[in-house]
């Protein structure tokens, strides 16, 4: 069964990792997909090609989510291409691991701007378009298990993920009257570019694996199903929710 037939899905930071898996997953479920990406054109072009090979339409729009204008441009380009916006997956993020006591100001500000301001303006731009269309919609934000727990080298990062989680709770209230649902996914440790260097530390990686009841770290594709579900009408009565997708890591204290 295709859960997103006829829908237009927008995904930020979608040329790699979880965003890419979400974009491909949406296309596998019948959606046309607009992807936002930040840097190199090659991975974005290959994501578009992969979606087109599935028989769906796709566009890639370059832009830094930290700039509020990027959100307006992304939505405008998607509407020009596909006529509407049904789903926004706000996924783009960075996690430059760094100790707390000597954390550079620019690293803090950049992390806040990309992860939290970026999500805020993307969600707002998508919601403005959905309200104009008048037939509701679904917003899924990629928060993190780190919204609920801390990280020694993530003091600038975990507050942004708590912020994204909180944003979905407040927008669920603000947008419910328009039939727009807002939910977050909270991934555990997923093997992507964002943590490649961090998990090169074998001791740390082994600890994270042992902490995961399902016995392995996640793959980006592990997020595709939960995101597609929350985006779809299968989740028609789900809003303001946060779905842990962590192999059980969060509940595994002892
Ligand atoms: N990998 C993990 O263990 C976890 C990741 N997450 C979150 O998942 C999201 C995706 O990350 P991953 O797929 O893991 O890593 P990733 O590095 O593969 O993906 C992040 C994407 O965001 C894009 N991006 C970064 N800054 C951007 C900007 N200013 N404008 C537009 N795009 C930008 C990157 O180019 C990249 O494609 C992030 O928000 C991250 O915080 C959450 C929990 C766990
Ligand atoms: C990038 C980290 O490995 C990853 O990001 C998160 O949000 C998770 O909690 C992991 O720490």
PDB file of C-alpha atoms and ligand atoms in Angstrom:
ATOM      1  CA  UNK A   1       0.000   0.000   0.000  1.00  0.00           C
ATOM      2  CA  UNK A   2       1.320   3.450  -0.964  1.00  0.00           C
ATOM      3  CA  UNK A   3       0.780   5.901   1.888  1.00  0.00           C
ATOM      4  CA  UNK A   4       1.664   9.193   0.159  1.00  0.00           C
ATOM      5  CA  UNK A   5       0.091   8.779  -3.301  1.00  0.00           C
ATOM      6  CA  UNK A   6      -0.493  12.199  -4.913  1.00  0.00           C
ATOM      7  CA  UNK A   7       1.222  14.103  -2.107  1.00  0.00           C
ATOM      8  CA  UNK A   8       4.004  16.664  -2.414  1.00  0.00           C
ATOM      9  CA  UNK A   9       6.703  16.152   0.210  1.00  0.00           C
ATOM     10  CA  UNK A  10       9.476  18.630   1.019  1.00  0.00           C
ATOM     11  CA  UNK A  11      12.598  17.475   2.873  1.00  0.00           C
ATOM     12  CA  UNK A  12      15.445  19.690   4.094  1.00  0.00           C
ATOM     13  CA  UNK A  13      19.048  18.517   4.192  1.00  0.00           C
ATOM     14  CA  UNK A  14      18.020  15.647   1.971  1.00  0.00           C
ATOM     15  CA  UNK A  15      21.062  14.893  -0.158  1.00  0.00           C
ATOM     16  CA  UNK A  16      22.516  12.569   2.512  1.00  0.00           C
ATOM     17  CA  UNK A  17      21.658  10.506   5.570  1.00  0.00           C
ATOM     18  CA  UNK A  18      18.249  10.524   7.235  1.00  0.00           C
ATOM     19  CA  UNK A  19      16.858  13.264   4.970  1.00  0.00           C
ATOM     20  CA  UNK A  20      17.785  11.345   1.866  1.00  0.00           C
ATOM     21  CA  UNK A  21      16.244   8.139   3.230  1.00  0.00           C
ATOM     22  CA  UNK A  22      13.062  10.076   4.052  1.00  0.00           C
ATOM     23  CA  UNK A  23      12.927  11.578   0.548  1.00  0.00           C
ATOM     24  CA  UNK A  24      13.395   8.174  -1.111  1.00  0.00           C
ATOM     25  CA  UNK A  25      10.914   6.589   1.310  1.00  0.00           C
ATOM     26  CA  UNK A  26       8.318   9.231   0.442  1.00  0.00           C
ATOM     27  CA  UNK A  27       8.843   8.582  -3.280  1.00  0.00           C
ATOM     28  CA  UNK A  28       8.496   4.830  -2.731  1.00  0.00           C
ATOM     29  CA  UNK A  29       5.115   5.662  -1.201  1.00  0.00           C
ATOM     30  CA  UNK A  30       3.975   7.637  -4.250  1.00  0.00           C
ATOM     31  CA  UNK A  31       4.981  11.220  -3.394  1.00  0.00           C
ATOM     32  CA  UNK A  32       6.607  13.849  -5.565  1.00  0.00           C
ATOM     33  CA  UNK A  33       9.540  15.225  -3.628  1.00  0.00           C
ATOM     34  CA  UNK A  34      11.371  18.543  -3.345  1.00  0.00           C
ATOM     35  CA  UNK A  35      14.701  18.357  -1.593  1.00  0.00           C
ATOM     36  CA  UNK A  36      16.682  21.178  -0.040  1.00  0.00           C
ATOM     37  CA  UNK A  37      20.442  20.760   0.161  1.00  0.00           C
ATOM     38  CA  UNK A  38      23.332  22.896   1.346  1.00  0.00           C
ATOM     39  CA  UNK A  39      26.577  22.125  -0.388  1.00  0.00           C
ATOM     40  CA  UNK A  40      27.689  19.846  -3.187  1.00  0.00           C
ATOM     41  CA  UNK A  41      25.382  19.385  -6.147  1.00  0.00           C
ATOM     42  CA  UNK A  42      26.355  15.749  -6.891  1.00  0.00           C
ATOM     43  CA  UNK A  43      24.594  13.968  -3.986  1.00  0.00           C
ATOM     44  CA  UNK A  44      21.480  16.117  -4.508  1.00  0.00           C
ATOM     45  CA  UNK A  45      21.395  15.259  -8.217  1.00  0.00           C
ATOM     46  CA  UNK A  46      21.761  11.553  -7.449  1.00  0.00           C
ATOM     47  CA  UNK A  47      18.898  11.739  -4.935  1.00  0.00           C
ATOM     48  CA  UNK A  48      16.703  13.363  -7.608  1.00  0.00           C
ATOM     49  CA  UNK A  49      17.715  10.653 -10.092  1.00  0.00           C
ATOM     50  CA  UNK A  50      16.873   7.919  -7.580  1.00  0.00           C
ATOM     51  CA  UNK A  51      13.415   9.403  -6.997  1.00  0.00           C
ATOM     52  CA  UNK A  52      12.770   9.773 -10.733  1.00  0.00           C
ATOM     53  CA  UNK A  53      13.792   6.136 -11.238  1.00  0.00           C
ATOM     54  CA  UNK A  54      10.932   5.277  -8.875  1.00  0.00           C
ATOM     55  CA  UNK A  55       8.544   7.029 -11.278  1.00  0.00           C
ATOM     56  CA  UNK A  56       8.039  10.146  -9.160  1.00  0.00           C
ATOM     57  CA  UNK A  57       8.896  13.775  -9.852  1.00  0.00           C
ATOM     58  CA  UNK A  58      11.684  15.493  -7.929  1.00  0.00           C
ATOM     59  CA  UNK A  59      13.495  18.814  -7.720  1.00  0.00           C
ATOM     60  CA  UNK A  60      16.557  19.876  -5.753  1.00  0.00           C
ATOM     61  CA  UNK A  61      16.789  23.417  -4.381  1.00  0.00           C
ATOM     62  CA  UNK A  62      20.072  24.653  -2.963  1.00  0.00           C
ATOM     63  CA  UNK A  63      19.999  26.834   0.143  1.00  0.00           C
ATOM     64  CA  UNK A  64      21.275  27.355   3.666  1.00  0.00           C
ATOM     65  CA  UNK A  65      18.403  26.745   6.090  1.00  0.00           C
ATOM     66  CA  UNK A  66      19.961  29.201   8.562  1.00  0.00           C
ATOM     67  CA  UNK A  67      18.816  31.980   6.214  1.00  0.00           C
ATOM     68  CA  UNK A  68      15.038  32.534   6.625  1.00  0.00           C
ATOM     69  CA  UNK A  69      14.765  33.458   2.930  1.00  0.00           C
ATOM     70  CA  UNK A  70      15.804  29.878   2.031  1.00  0.00           C
ATOM     71  CA  UNK A  71      12.541  28.581   3.490  1.00  0.00           C
ATOM     72  CA  UNK A  72      10.423  30.986   1.421  1.00  0.00           C
ATOM     73  CA  UNK A  73      12.378  30.123  -1.731  1.00  0.00           C
ATOM     74  CA  UNK A  74      12.143  26.365  -1.110  1.00  0.00           C
ATOM     75  CA  UNK A  75       8.367  26.430  -0.684  1.00  0.00           C
ATOM     76  CA  UNK A  76       7.926  28.723  -3.702  1.00  0.00           C
ATOM     77  CA  UNK A  77      10.024  26.435  -5.914  1.00  0.00           C
ATOM     78  CA  UNK A  78       8.103  23.351  -4.743  1.00  0.00           C
ATOM     79  CA  UNK A  79       4.744  25.003  -5.445  1.00  0.00           C
ATOM     80  CA  UNK A  80       5.969  26.146  -8.890  1.00  0.00           C
ATOM     81  CA  UNK A  81       6.995  22.559  -9.679  1.00  0.00           C
ATOM     82  CA  UNK A  82       4.205  20.509  -8.088  1.00  0.00           C
ATOM     83  CA  UNK A  83       1.390  22.981  -7.313  1.00  0.00           C
ATOM     84  CA  UNK A  84       1.203  22.432  -3.564  1.00  0.00           C
ATOM     85  CA  UNK A  85       2.876  21.397  -0.318  1.00  0.00           C
ATOM     86  CA  UNK A  86       1.372  18.526   1.690  1.00  0.00           C
ATOM     87  CA  UNK A  87       4.269  17.491   3.902  1.00  0.00           C
ATOM     88  CA  UNK A  88       7.352  19.232   5.286  1.00  0.00           C
ATOM     89  CA  UNK A  89      10.133  17.101   6.773  1.00  0.00           C
ATOM     90  CA  UNK A  90      12.467  19.484   8.607  1.00  0.00           C
ATOM     91  CA  UNK A  91      15.652  17.463   8.873  1.00  0.00           C
ATOM     92  CA  UNK A  92      18.755  19.558   8.108  1.00  0.00           C
ATOM     93  CA  UNK A  93      21.169  19.712  11.010  1.00  0.00           C
ATOM     94  CA  UNK A  94      24.757  19.828  12.187  1.00  0.00           C
ATOM     95  CA  UNK A  95      26.558  18.504  15.251  1.00  0.00           C
ATOM     96  CA  UNK A  96      30.138  19.783  15.482  1.00  0.00           C
ATOM     97  CA  UNK A  97      31.254  17.905  18.613  1.00  0.00           C
ATOM     98  CA  UNK A  98      33.164  20.209  21.006  1.00  0.00           C
ATOM     99  CA  UNK A  99      33.966  20.512  24.723  1.00  0.00           C
ATOM    100  CA  UNK A 100      31.862  22.967  26.752  1.00  0.00           C
ATOM    101  CA  UNK A 101      34.358  25.166  28.611  1.00  0.00           C
ATOM    102  CA  UNK A 102      36.146  26.448  25.526  1.00  0.00           C
ATOM    103  CA  UNK A 103      33.245  26.283  23.071  1.00  0.00           C
ATOM    104  CA  UNK A 104      33.719  28.991  20.415  1.00  0.00           C
ATOM    105  CA  UNK A 105      30.874  31.490  20.139  1.00  0.00           C
ATOM    106  CA  UNK A 106      30.588  31.019  16.390  1.00  0.00           C
ATOM    107  CA  UNK A 107      30.084  27.245  16.757  1.00  0.00           C
ATOM    108  CA  UNK A 108      27.241  27.785  19.221  1.00  0.00           C
ATOM    109  CA  UNK A 109      25.584  30.426  17.056  1.00  0.00           C
ATOM    110  CA  UNK A 110      25.880  28.421  13.861  1.00  0.00           C
ATOM    111  CA  UNK A 111      24.474  25.274  15.490  1.00  0.00           C
ATOM    112  CA  UNK A 112      21.511  27.197  16.910  1.00  0.00           C
ATOM    113  CA  UNK A 113      20.883  28.921  13.589  1.00  0.00           C
ATOM    114  CA  UNK A 114      21.001  25.801  11.414  1.00  0.00           C
ATOM    115  CA  UNK A 115      19.233  23.375  13.736  1.00  0.00           C
ATOM    116  CA  UNK A 116      16.647  25.533  15.470  1.00  0.00           C
ATOM    117  CA  UNK A 117      16.159  28.745  13.497  1.00  0.00           C
ATOM    118  CA  UNK A 118      16.339  26.706  10.299  1.00  0.00           C
ATOM    119  CA  UNK A 119      13.612  24.355  11.491  1.00  0.00           C
ATOM    120  CA  UNK A 120      11.495  27.270  12.724  1.00  0.00           C
ATOM    121  CA  UNK A 121      11.489  29.128   9.421  1.00  0.00           C
ATOM    122  CA  UNK A 122      11.027  25.993   7.303  1.00  0.00           C
ATOM    123  CA  UNK A 123       8.056  24.886   9.382  1.00  0.00           C
ATOM    124  CA  UNK A 124       6.581  28.397   9.279  1.00  0.00           C
ATOM    125  CA  UNK A 125       6.960  28.729   5.492  1.00  0.00           C
ATOM    126  CA  UNK A 126       5.384  25.308   4.885  1.00  0.00           C
ATOM    127  CA  UNK A 127       2.534  26.080   7.297  1.00  0.00           C
ATOM    128  CA  UNK A 128       1.815  29.428   5.607  1.00  0.00           C
ATOM    129  CA  UNK A 129       1.459  27.605   2.279  1.00  0.00           C
ATOM    130  CA  UNK A 130      -0.666  24.799   3.778  1.00  0.00           C
ATOM    131  CA  UNK A 131      -3.028  27.316   5.406  1.00  0.00           C
ATOM    132  CA  UNK A 132      -3.354  29.135   2.057  1.00  0.00           C
ATOM    133  CA  UNK A 133      -4.207  25.840   0.330  1.00  0.00           C
ATOM    134  CA  UNK A 134      -6.858  25.107   2.961  1.00  0.00           C
ATOM    135  CA  UNK A 135      -6.635  21.304   3.062  1.00  0.00           C
ATOM    136  CA  UNK A 136      -4.328  20.674   5.987  1.00  0.00           C
ATOM    137  CA  UNK A 137      -0.972  18.977   5.937  1.00  0.00           C
ATOM    138  CA  UNK A 138       1.660  17.210   7.961  1.00  0.00           C
ATOM    139  CA  UNK A 139       4.938  18.454   9.382  1.00  0.00           C
ATOM    140  CA  UNK A 140       7.572  16.058  10.685  1.00  0.00           C
ATOM    141  CA  UNK A 141      10.674  17.435  12.392  1.00  0.00           C
ATOM    142  CA  UNK A 142      13.797  15.392  12.940  1.00  0.00           C
ATOM    143  CA  UNK A 143      14.606  16.034  16.578  1.00  0.00           C
ATOM    144  CA  UNK A 144      16.663  13.469  18.527  1.00  0.00           C
ATOM    145  CA  UNK A 145      16.971  11.257  21.551  1.00  0.00           C
ATOM    146  CA  UNK A 146      19.224  14.184  22.481  1.00  0.00           C
ATOM    147  CA  UNK A 147      16.104  16.244  23.144  1.00  0.00           C
ATOM    148  CA  UNK A 148      15.695  14.058  26.235  1.00  0.00           C
ATOM    149  CA  UNK A 149      19.269  13.331  27.345  1.00  0.00           C
ATOM    150  CA  UNK A 150      22.541  15.251  27.395  1.00  0.00           C
ATOM    151  CA  UNK A 151      25.920  14.868  25.724  1.00  0.00           C
ATOM    152  CA  UNK A 152      29.246  16.095  27.101  1.00  0.00           C
ATOM    153  CA  UNK A 153      30.412  17.334  23.710  1.00  0.00           C
ATOM    154  CA  UNK A 154      26.932  18.375  22.542  1.00  0.00           C
ATOM    155  CA  UNK A 155      26.068  21.239  24.937  1.00  0.00           C
ATOM    156  CA  UNK A 156      25.307  23.467  21.945  1.00  0.00           C
ATOM    157  CA  UNK A 157      23.462  20.707  20.058  1.00  0.00           C
ATOM    158  CA  UNK A 158      21.117  19.050  22.554  1.00  0.00           C
ATOM    159  CA  UNK A 159      19.267  22.319  23.342  1.00  0.00           C
ATOM    160  CA  UNK A 160      18.512  22.716  19.634  1.00  0.00           C
ATOM    161  CA  UNK A 161      17.000  19.229  19.504  1.00  0.00           C
ATOM    162  CA  UNK A 162      14.929  19.916  22.628  1.00  0.00           C
ATOM    163  CA  UNK A 163      13.891  23.129  20.887  1.00  0.00           C
ATOM    164  CA  UNK A 164      12.778  21.306  17.753  1.00  0.00           C
ATOM    165  CA  UNK A 165      10.766  18.864  19.875  1.00  0.00           C
ATOM    166  CA  UNK A 166       9.153  21.803  21.690  1.00  0.00           C
ATOM    167  CA  UNK A 167       8.501  23.600  18.398  1.00  0.00           C
ATOM    168  CA  UNK A 168       6.421  20.644  17.209  1.00  0.00           C
ATOM    169  CA  UNK A 169       4.383  20.713  20.414  1.00  0.00           C
ATOM    170  CA  UNK A 170       3.595  24.416  20.082  1.00  0.00           C
ATOM    171  CA  UNK A 171       2.944  24.350  16.338  1.00  0.00           C
ATOM    172  CA  UNK A 172       0.651  21.343  16.845  1.00  0.00           C
ATOM    173  CA  UNK A 173      -1.508  23.684  18.933  1.00  0.00           C
ATOM    174  CA  UNK A 174      -1.145  26.709  16.637  1.00  0.00           C
ATOM    175  CA  UNK A 175      -1.919  24.737  13.472  1.00  0.00           C
ATOM    176  CA  UNK A 176      -4.447  22.125  14.630  1.00  0.00           C
ATOM    177  CA  UNK A 177      -7.338  24.404  13.679  1.00  0.00           C
ATOM    178  CA  UNK A 178      -6.010  24.341  10.097  1.00  0.00           C
ATOM    179  CA  UNK A 179      -5.831  20.542   9.980  1.00  0.00           C
ATOM    180  CA  UNK A 180      -2.036  20.618  10.023  1.00  0.00           C
ATOM    181  CA  UNK A 181      -0.416  17.930  12.174  1.00  0.00           C
ATOM    182  CA  UNK A 182       3.034  18.469  13.714  1.00  0.00           C
ATOM    183  CA  UNK A 183       5.142  15.646  15.088  1.00  0.00           C
ATOM    184  CA  UNK A 184       8.775  14.835  15.670  1.00  0.00           C
ATOM    185  CA  UNK A 185      10.922  11.759  15.336  1.00  0.00           C
ATOM    186  CA  UNK A 186      13.675  11.239  17.893  1.00  0.00           C
ATOM    187  CA  UNK A 187      16.403   9.123  16.309  1.00  0.00           C
ATOM    188  CA  UNK A 188      18.957   7.384  18.516  1.00  0.00           C
ATOM    189  CA  UNK A 189      22.416   6.844  17.085  1.00  0.00           C
ATOM    190  CA  UNK A 190      22.170   6.475  13.332  1.00  0.00           C
ATOM    191  CA  UNK A 191      25.250   5.829  11.200  1.00  0.00           C
ATOM    192  CA  UNK A 192      25.633   8.903   8.961  1.00  0.00           C
ATOM    193  CA  UNK A 193      28.149  11.592   8.030  1.00  0.00           C
ATOM    194  CA  UNK A 194      27.223  13.644  11.098  1.00  0.00           C
ATOM    195  CA  UNK A 195      28.845  11.179  13.501  1.00  0.00           C
ATOM    196  CA  UNK A 196      31.367   9.385  11.285  1.00  0.00           C
ATOM    197  CA  UNK A 197      34.360  10.895  13.104  1.00  0.00           C
ATOM    198  CA  UNK A 198      32.824  10.548  16.558  1.00  0.00           C
ATOM    199  CA  UNK A 199      32.039   6.862  16.050  1.00  0.00           C
ATOM    200  CA  UNK A 200      35.498   6.159  14.647  1.00  0.00           C
ATOM    201  CA  UNK A 201      36.321   5.877  18.359  1.00  0.00           C
ATOM    202  CA  UNK A 202      35.819   2.098  18.677  1.00  0.00           C
ATOM    203  CA  UNK A 203      35.278   2.212  22.435  1.00  0.00           C
ATOM    204  CA  UNK A 204      32.492   4.773  22.065  1.00  0.00           C
ATOM    205  CA  UNK A 205      30.854   2.935  19.184  1.00  0.00           C
ATOM    206  CA  UNK A 206      30.924  -0.358  21.091  1.00  0.00           C
ATOM    207  CA  UNK A 207      29.356   1.353  24.124  1.00  0.00           C
ATOM    208  CA  UNK A 208      26.556   2.798  21.982  1.00  0.00           C
ATOM    209  CA  UNK A 209      25.920  -0.595  20.357  1.00  0.00           C
ATOM    210  CA  UNK A 210      25.816  -2.362  23.729  1.00  0.00           C
ATOM    211  CA  UNK A 211      23.392   0.238  25.037  1.00  0.00           C
ATOM    212  CA  UNK A 212      20.950  -0.546  22.226  1.00  0.00           C
ATOM    213  CA  UNK A 213      18.579  -3.428  23.080  1.00  0.00           C
ATOM    214  CA  UNK A 214      18.045  -4.225  19.393  1.00  0.00           C
ATOM    215  CA  UNK A 215      21.786  -4.879  19.179  1.00  0.00           C
ATOM    216  CA  UNK A 216      22.861  -2.492  16.424  1.00  0.00           C
ATOM    217  CA  UNK A 217      23.133   1.191  15.631  1.00  0.00           C
ATOM    218  CA  UNK A 218      20.576   2.614  13.236  1.00  0.00           C
ATOM    219  CA  UNK A 219      20.717   3.117   9.475  1.00  0.00           C
ATOM    220  CA  UNK A 220      19.130   6.170   7.798  1.00  0.00           C
ATOM    221  CA  UNK A 221      16.477   3.859   6.303  1.00  0.00           C
ATOM    222  CA  UNK A 222      15.287   3.014   9.834  1.00  0.00           C
ATOM    223  CA  UNK A 223      13.810   6.523   9.940  1.00  0.00           C
ATOM    224  CA  UNK A 224      12.019   6.346   6.588  1.00  0.00           C
ATOM    225  CA  UNK A 225       9.080   4.232   7.787  1.00  0.00           C
ATOM    226  CA  UNK A 226       8.346   6.306  10.918  1.00  0.00           C
ATOM    227  CA  UNK A 227       8.592   9.569   8.939  1.00  0.00           C
ATOM    228  CA  UNK A 228       6.346   8.290   6.130  1.00  0.00           C
ATOM    229  CA  UNK A 229       3.852   7.030   8.710  1.00  0.00           C
ATOM    230  CA  UNK A 230       3.680  10.381  10.534  1.00  0.00           C
ATOM    231  CA  UNK A 231       3.420  12.201   7.200  1.00  0.00           C
ATOM    232  CA  UNK A 232       0.560  10.019   6.020  1.00  0.00           C
ATOM    233  CA  UNK A 233      -3.168   9.816   6.723  1.00  0.00           C
ATOM    234  CA  UNK A 234      -2.461   6.633   8.718  1.00  0.00           C
ATOM    235  CA  UNK A 235      -1.469   9.113  11.442  1.00  0.00           C
ATOM    236  CA  UNK A 236      -4.540  11.334  10.929  1.00  0.00           C
ATOM    237  CA  UNK A 237      -5.173  11.667  14.687  1.00  0.00           C
ATOM    238  CA  UNK A 238      -1.521  11.996  15.711  1.00  0.00           C
ATOM    239  CA  UNK A 239      -0.257  15.495  16.443  1.00  0.00           C
ATOM    240  CA  UNK A 240       2.141  16.932  19.008  1.00  0.00           C
ATOM    241  CA  UNK A 241       3.729  13.500  19.361  1.00  0.00           C
ATOM    242  CA  UNK A 242       7.399  12.552  19.571  1.00  0.00           C
ATOM    243  CA  UNK A 243       8.399   9.115  18.288  1.00  0.00           C
ATOM    244  CA  UNK A 244      11.663   7.617  19.551  1.00  0.00           C
ATOM    245  CA  UNK A 245      13.383   5.634  16.794  1.00  0.00           C
ATOM    246  CA  UNK A 246      16.398   4.422  18.704  1.00  0.00           C
ATOM    247  CA  UNK A 247      16.406   0.630  18.923  1.00  0.00           C
ATOM    248  CA  UNK A 248      15.449   1.032  22.586  1.00  0.00           C
ATOM    249  CA  UNK A 249      18.563   2.989  23.579  1.00  0.00           C
ATOM    250  CA  UNK A 250      16.711   5.624  25.636  1.00  0.00           C
ATOM    251  CA  UNK A 251      14.966   3.233  28.010  1.00  0.00           C
ATOM    252  CA  UNK A 252      18.063   1.092  28.581  1.00  0.00           C
ATOM    253  CA  UNK A 253      19.405   2.413  31.876  1.00  0.00           C
ATOM    254  CA  UNK A 254      20.463  -0.903  33.432  1.00  0.00           C
TER     255      UNK A 254
HETATM  256  N1  LIG B   1      22.801  10.476  12.892  1.00  0.00           N
HETATM  257  C1  LIG B   1      22.296  10.474  14.128  1.00  0.00           C
HETATM  258  O1  LIG B   1      22.706   9.693  15.002  1.00  0.00           O
HETATM  259  C2  LIG B   1      21.205  11.412  14.472  1.00  0.00           C
HETATM  260  C3  LIG B   1      20.860  12.475  13.684  1.00  0.00           C
HETATM  261  N2  LIG B   1      19.836  13.306  14.059  1.00  0.00           N
HETATM  262  C4  LIG B   1      19.453  14.434  13.222  1.00  0.00           C
HETATM  263  O2  LIG B   1      19.156  13.972  11.924  1.00  0.00           O
HETATM  264  C5  LIG B   1      19.286  15.039  11.011  1.00  0.00           C
HETATM  265  C6  LIG B   1      20.011  14.546   9.786  1.00  0.00           C
HETATM  266  O3  LIG B   1      21.326  14.204  10.125  1.00  0.00           O
HETATM  267  P1  LIG B   1      22.063  12.913   9.557  1.00  0.00           P
HETATM  268  O4  LIG B   1      21.296  12.341   8.437  1.00  0.00           O
HETATM  269  O5  LIG B   1      22.397  12.063  10.700  1.00  0.00           O
HETATM  270  O6  LIG B   1      23.454  13.509   9.067  1.00  0.00           O
HETATM  271  P2  LIG B   1      23.893  14.087   7.654  1.00  0.00           P
HETATM  272  O7  LIG B   1      25.088  14.916   7.907  1.00  0.00           O
HETATM  273  O8  LIG B   1      24.007  13.004   6.662  1.00  0.00           O
HETATM  274  O9  LIG B   1      22.658  14.980   7.229  1.00  0.00           O
HETATM  275  C7  LIG B   1      22.516  16.324   7.560  1.00  0.00           C
HETATM  276  C8  LIG B   1      22.124  17.039   6.300  1.00  0.00           C
HETATM  277  O10 LIG B   1      21.831  18.398   6.593  1.00  0.00           O
HETATM  278  C9  LIG B   1      22.454  19.191   5.616  1.00  0.00           C
HETATM  279  N3  LIG B   1      22.716  20.518   6.142  1.00  0.00           N
HETATM  280  C10 LIG B   1      23.612  20.873   7.097  1.00  0.00           C
HETATM  281  N4  LIG B   1      23.583  22.185   7.278  1.00  0.00           N
HETATM  282  C11 LIG B   1      22.666  22.673   6.421  1.00  0.00           C
HETATM  283  C12 LIG B   1      22.209  23.974   6.132  1.00  0.00           C
HETATM  284  N5  LIG B   1      22.707  25.040   6.759  1.00  0.00           N
HETATM  285  N6  LIG B   1      21.253  24.124   5.174  1.00  0.00           N
HETATM  286  C13 LIG B   1      20.751  23.053   4.530  1.00  0.00           C
HETATM  287  N7  LIG B   1      21.164  21.801   4.761  1.00  0.00           N
HETATM  288  C14 LIG B   1      22.101  21.613   5.698  1.00  0.00           C
HETATM  289  C15 LIG B   1      23.747  18.457   5.296  1.00  0.00           C
HETATM  290  O11 LIG B   1      24.297  18.893   4.061  1.00  0.00           O
HETATM  291  C16 LIG B   1      23.271  17.033   5.277  1.00  0.00           C
HETATM  292  O12 LIG B   1      22.781  16.653   4.019  1.00  0.00           O
HETATM  293  C17 LIG B   1      19.998  16.153  11.763  1.00  0.00           C
HETATM  294  O13 LIG B   1      19.043  17.147  12.129  1.00  0.00           O
HETATM  295  C18 LIG B   1      20.521  15.466  13.008  1.00  0.00           C
HETATM  296  O14 LIG B   1      20.614  16.345  14.101  1.00  0.00           O
HETATM  297  C19 LIG B   1      19.127  13.111  15.187  1.00  0.00           C
HETATM  298  C20 LIG B   1      19.445  12.071  15.999  1.00  0.00           C
HETATM  299  C21 LIG B   1      20.497  11.148  15.725  1.00  0.00           C
HETATM  300  C1  LIG B   2      25.453  13.181  15.930  1.00  0.00           C
HETATM  301  C2  LIG B   2      25.291  12.249  17.093  1.00  0.00           C
HETATM  302  O1  LIG B   2      25.941  11.057  16.890  1.00  0.00           O
HETATM  303  C3  LIG B   2      23.884  11.882  17.305  1.00  0.00           C
HETATM  304  O2  LIG B   2      23.091  13.028  17.194  1.00  0.00           O
HETATM  305  C4  LIG B   2      22.057  12.830  17.954  1.00  0.00           C
HETATM  306  O3  LIG B   2      21.149  13.592  17.991  1.00  0.00           O
HETATM  307  C5  LIG B   2      22.173  11.557  18.718  1.00  0.00           C
HETATM  308  O4  LIG B   2      21.809  11.688  20.028  1.00  0.00           O
HETATM  309  C6  LIG B   2      23.583  11.205  18.580  1.00  0.00           C
HETATM  310  O5  LIG B   2      24.342  11.757  19.647  1.00  0.00           O
END
